[in-house]
Short mmCIF file of C-alpha atoms in Angstrom, two decimals:
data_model
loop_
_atom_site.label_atom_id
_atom_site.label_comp_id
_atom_site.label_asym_id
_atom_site.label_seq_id
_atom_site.Cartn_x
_atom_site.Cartn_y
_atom_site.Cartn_z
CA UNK Y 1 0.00 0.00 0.00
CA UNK Y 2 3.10 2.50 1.03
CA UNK Y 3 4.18 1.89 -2.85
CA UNK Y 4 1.28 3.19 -4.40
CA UNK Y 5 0.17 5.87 -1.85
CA UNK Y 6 3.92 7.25 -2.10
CA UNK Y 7 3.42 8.00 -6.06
CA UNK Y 8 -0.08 9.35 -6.28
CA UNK Y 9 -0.17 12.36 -3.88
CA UNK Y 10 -4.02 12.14 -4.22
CA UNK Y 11 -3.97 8.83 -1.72
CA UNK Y 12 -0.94 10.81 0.19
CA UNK Y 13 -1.04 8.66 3.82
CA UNK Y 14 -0.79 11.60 5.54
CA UNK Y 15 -4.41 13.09 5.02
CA UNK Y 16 -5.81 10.64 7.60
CA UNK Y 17 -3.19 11.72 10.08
CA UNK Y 18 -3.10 15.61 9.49
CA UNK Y 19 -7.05 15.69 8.23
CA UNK Y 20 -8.16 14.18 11.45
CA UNK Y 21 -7.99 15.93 15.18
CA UNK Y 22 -6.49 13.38 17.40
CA UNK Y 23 -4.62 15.47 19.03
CA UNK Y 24 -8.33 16.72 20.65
CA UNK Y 25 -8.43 12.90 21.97
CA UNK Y 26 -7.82 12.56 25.57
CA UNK Y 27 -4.47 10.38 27.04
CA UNK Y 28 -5.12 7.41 27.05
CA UNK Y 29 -7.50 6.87 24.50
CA UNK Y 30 -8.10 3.71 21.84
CA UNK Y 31 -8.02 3.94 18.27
CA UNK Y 32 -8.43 0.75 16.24
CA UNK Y 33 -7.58 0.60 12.93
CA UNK Y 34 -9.76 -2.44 11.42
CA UNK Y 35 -7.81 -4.04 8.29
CA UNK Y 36 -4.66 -2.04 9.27
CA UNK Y 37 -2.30 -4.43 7.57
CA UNK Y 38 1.19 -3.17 8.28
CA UNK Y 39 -0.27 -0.42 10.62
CA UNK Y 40 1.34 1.75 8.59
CA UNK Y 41 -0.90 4.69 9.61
CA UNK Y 42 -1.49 4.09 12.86
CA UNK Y 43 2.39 4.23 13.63
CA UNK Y 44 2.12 7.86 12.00
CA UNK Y 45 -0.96 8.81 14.24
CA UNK Y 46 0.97 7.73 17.54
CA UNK Y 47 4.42 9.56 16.44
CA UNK Y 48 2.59 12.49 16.15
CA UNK Y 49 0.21 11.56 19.15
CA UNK Y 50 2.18 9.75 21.81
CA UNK Y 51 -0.73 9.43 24.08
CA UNK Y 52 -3.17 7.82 22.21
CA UNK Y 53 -2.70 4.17 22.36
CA UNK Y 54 -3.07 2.55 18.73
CA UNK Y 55 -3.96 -0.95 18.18
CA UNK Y 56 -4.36 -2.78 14.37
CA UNK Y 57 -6.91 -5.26 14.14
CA UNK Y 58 -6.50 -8.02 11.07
CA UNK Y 59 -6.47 -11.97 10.00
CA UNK Y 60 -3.56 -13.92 11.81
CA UNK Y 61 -1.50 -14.12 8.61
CA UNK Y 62 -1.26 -10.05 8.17
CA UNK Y 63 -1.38 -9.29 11.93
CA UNK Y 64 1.07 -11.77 13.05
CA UNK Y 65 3.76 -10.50 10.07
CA UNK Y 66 3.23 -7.24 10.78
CA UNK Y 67 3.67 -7.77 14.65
CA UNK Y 68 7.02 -9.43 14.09
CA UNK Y 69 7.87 -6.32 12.15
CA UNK Y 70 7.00 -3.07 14.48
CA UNK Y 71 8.38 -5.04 17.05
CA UNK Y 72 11.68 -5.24 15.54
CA UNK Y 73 11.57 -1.15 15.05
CA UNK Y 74 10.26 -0.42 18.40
CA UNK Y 75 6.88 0.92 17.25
CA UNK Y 76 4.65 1.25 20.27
CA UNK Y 77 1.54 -0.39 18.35
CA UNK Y 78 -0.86 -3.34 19.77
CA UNK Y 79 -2.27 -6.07 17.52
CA UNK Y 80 -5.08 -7.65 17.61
CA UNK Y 81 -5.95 -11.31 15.26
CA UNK Y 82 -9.85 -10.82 14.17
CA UNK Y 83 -11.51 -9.87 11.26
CA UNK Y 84 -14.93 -7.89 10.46
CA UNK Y 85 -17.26 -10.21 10.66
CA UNK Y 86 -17.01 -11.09 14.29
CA UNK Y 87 -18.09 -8.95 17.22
CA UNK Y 88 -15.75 -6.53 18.66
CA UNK Y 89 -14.16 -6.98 21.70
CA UNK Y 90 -12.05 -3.66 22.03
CA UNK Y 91 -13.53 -0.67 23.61
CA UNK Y 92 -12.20 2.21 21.88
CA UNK Y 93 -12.15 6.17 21.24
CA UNK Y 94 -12.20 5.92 17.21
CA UNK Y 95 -12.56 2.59 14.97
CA UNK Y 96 -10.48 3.79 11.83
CA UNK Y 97 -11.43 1.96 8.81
CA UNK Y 98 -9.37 3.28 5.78
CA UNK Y 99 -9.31 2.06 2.12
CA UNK Y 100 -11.81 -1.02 3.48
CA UNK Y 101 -15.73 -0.68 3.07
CA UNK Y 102 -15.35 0.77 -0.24
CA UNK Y 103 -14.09 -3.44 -1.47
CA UNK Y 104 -17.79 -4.47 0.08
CA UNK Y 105 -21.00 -4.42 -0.84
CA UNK Y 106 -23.65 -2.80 1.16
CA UNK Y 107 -24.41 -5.88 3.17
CA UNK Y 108 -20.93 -6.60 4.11
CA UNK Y 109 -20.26 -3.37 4.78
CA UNK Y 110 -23.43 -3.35 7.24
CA UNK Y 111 -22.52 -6.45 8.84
CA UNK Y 112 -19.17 -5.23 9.18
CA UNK Y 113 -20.22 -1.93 11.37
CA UNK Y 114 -23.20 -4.10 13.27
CA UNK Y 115 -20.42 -6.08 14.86
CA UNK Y 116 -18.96 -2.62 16.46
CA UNK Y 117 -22.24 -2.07 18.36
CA UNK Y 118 -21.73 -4.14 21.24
CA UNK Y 119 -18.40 -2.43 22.53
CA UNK Y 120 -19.49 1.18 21.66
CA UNK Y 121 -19.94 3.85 24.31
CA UNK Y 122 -21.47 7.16 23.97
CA UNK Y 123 -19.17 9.24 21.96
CA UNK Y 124 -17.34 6.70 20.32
CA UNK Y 125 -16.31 7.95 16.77
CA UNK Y 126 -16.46 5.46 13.33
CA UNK Y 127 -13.84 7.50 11.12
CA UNK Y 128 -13.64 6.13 7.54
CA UNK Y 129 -10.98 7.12 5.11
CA UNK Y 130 -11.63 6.44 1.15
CA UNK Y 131 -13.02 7.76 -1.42
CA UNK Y 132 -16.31 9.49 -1.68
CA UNK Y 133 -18.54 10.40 -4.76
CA UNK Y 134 -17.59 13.55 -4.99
CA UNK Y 135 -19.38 16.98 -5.51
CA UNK Y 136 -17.68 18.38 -8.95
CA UNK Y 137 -17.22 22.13 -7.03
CA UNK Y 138 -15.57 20.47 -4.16
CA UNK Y 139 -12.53 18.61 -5.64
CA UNK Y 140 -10.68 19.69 -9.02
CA UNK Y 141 -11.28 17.77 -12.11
CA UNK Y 142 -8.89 15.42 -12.55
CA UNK Y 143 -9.28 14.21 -8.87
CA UNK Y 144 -13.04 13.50 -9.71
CA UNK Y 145 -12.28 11.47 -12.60
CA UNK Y 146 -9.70 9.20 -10.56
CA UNK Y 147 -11.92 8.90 -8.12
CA UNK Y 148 -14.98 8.00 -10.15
CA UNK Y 149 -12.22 5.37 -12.07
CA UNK Y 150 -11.63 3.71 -9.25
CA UNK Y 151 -15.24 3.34 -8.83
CA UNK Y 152 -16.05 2.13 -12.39
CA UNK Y 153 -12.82 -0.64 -11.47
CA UNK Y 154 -14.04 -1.57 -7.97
CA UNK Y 155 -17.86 -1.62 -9.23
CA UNK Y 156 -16.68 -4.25 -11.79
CA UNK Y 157 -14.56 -6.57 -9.86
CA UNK Y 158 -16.68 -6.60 -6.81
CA UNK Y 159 -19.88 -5.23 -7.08
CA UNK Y 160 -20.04 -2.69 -4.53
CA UNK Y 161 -22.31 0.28 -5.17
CA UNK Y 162 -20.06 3.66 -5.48
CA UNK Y 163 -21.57 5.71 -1.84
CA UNK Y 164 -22.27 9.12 -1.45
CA UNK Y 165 -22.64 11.07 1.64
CA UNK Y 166 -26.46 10.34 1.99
CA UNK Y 167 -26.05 5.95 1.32
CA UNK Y 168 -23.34 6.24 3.63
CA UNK Y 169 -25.74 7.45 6.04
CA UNK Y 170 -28.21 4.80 5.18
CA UNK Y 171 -26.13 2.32 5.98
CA UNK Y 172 -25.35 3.89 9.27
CA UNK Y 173 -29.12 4.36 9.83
CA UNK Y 174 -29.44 0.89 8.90
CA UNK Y 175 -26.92 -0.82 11.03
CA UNK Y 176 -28.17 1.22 14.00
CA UNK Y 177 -30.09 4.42 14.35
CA UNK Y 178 -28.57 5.55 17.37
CA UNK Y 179 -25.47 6.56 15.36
CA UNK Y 180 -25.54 10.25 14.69
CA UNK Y 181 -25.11 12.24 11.14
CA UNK Y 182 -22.61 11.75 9.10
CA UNK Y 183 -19.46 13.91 8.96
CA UNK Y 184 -17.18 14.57 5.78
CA UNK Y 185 -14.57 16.59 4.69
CA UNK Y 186 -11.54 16.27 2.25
CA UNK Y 187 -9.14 18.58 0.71
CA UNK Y 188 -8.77 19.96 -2.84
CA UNK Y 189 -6.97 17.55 -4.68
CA UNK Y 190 -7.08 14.98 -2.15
CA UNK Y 191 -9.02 11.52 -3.11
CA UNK Y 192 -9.86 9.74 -0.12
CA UNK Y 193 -12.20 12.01 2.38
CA UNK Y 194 -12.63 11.54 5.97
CA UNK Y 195 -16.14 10.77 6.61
CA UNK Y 196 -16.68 10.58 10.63
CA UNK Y 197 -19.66 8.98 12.43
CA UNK Y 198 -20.38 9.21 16.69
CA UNK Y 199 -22.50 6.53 18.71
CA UNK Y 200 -25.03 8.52 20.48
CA UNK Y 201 -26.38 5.51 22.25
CA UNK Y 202 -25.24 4.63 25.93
#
């Protein structure tokens, strides 16, 4: 993922760190990045956030590599072996999903979130990072058409359906209404937006 992200400033890996305000998250607090592979971002959240306490959840054989690995450099990241289809188990301040429910359809991608319900506490934030279908004043030109590529290449191999702000918010509804509006920004020329969700529940 570092490859590609490196060459096409549009994916740049450091929107989710710089886009996001976790810095305004107290000591102590939880983020889990779901699918986080190589925890690649999470390592750049904590070195610019030393006391937030980062943990990458993913299937033994990515988790257990990438483990070995941050280990080795001294990262101060937890893993965690589990996948999205299983209820979670972590209690956490954010649950960062980014470049992940845009490869599932709509009822993955709503089975995937229902599983977060049982360890969420009021004020718990879902923050997704990946592309959105975007609004053609928002983002310059070319950006749009990458954007709506990928779409055309992920509808094709997959199946998903390309979300906007307001299905995104369906889903959300759908999986549970006591999760707030949706939130999204981006920045020009950026593709992937940050779309953040809170758990108004108890």
């Amino acid at each position: 993922m570092k490859f590609y992200t490196r060459r096409i400033p549009v994916y740049s890996s450091s929107f989710p760190v710089k886009g996001y305000s976790w810095a305004s998250l107290p000591d102590g607090a939880v983020v889990v990045d779901l699918g986080g592979s190589d925890s690649h971002i999470v390592r750049l959240i904590s070195e610019k956030n030393p006391g937030v306490r980062v943990i990458v959840q993913d299937v033994l054989s990515v988790a257990g590599e990438a483990r070995a690995t941050v280990q080795a450099e001294s990262h101060a990241v937890g893993f965690h072996n589990d996948d999205f289809f299983t209820p979670q188990t972590i209690v956490a301040d954010v649950y960062l999903f980014r470049w992940v429910l845009h490869d599932w359809s709509n009822e993955y991608v709503v089975k995937t979130l229902r599983q977060l319900v049982p360890a969420l506490r009021r004020g718990a934030k879902v923050v997704v990072n990946e592309s959105l279908c975007p609004d053609s004043v928002a983002l310059l030109i070319l950006t749009e058409r990458y954007i709506q590529y990928m779409d055309l290449m992920i509808l094709a191999i997959n199946k998903p359906r390309p979300r906007d702000k307001g299905e995104l918010h369906a889903l959300f509804v759908e999986v549970d209404e006591r999760f707030g509006p949706v939130k999204c920004w981006t920045l020009e020329g950026v593709a992937l937006a940050i779309i953040e969700v809170t758990w108004e529940g108890v």
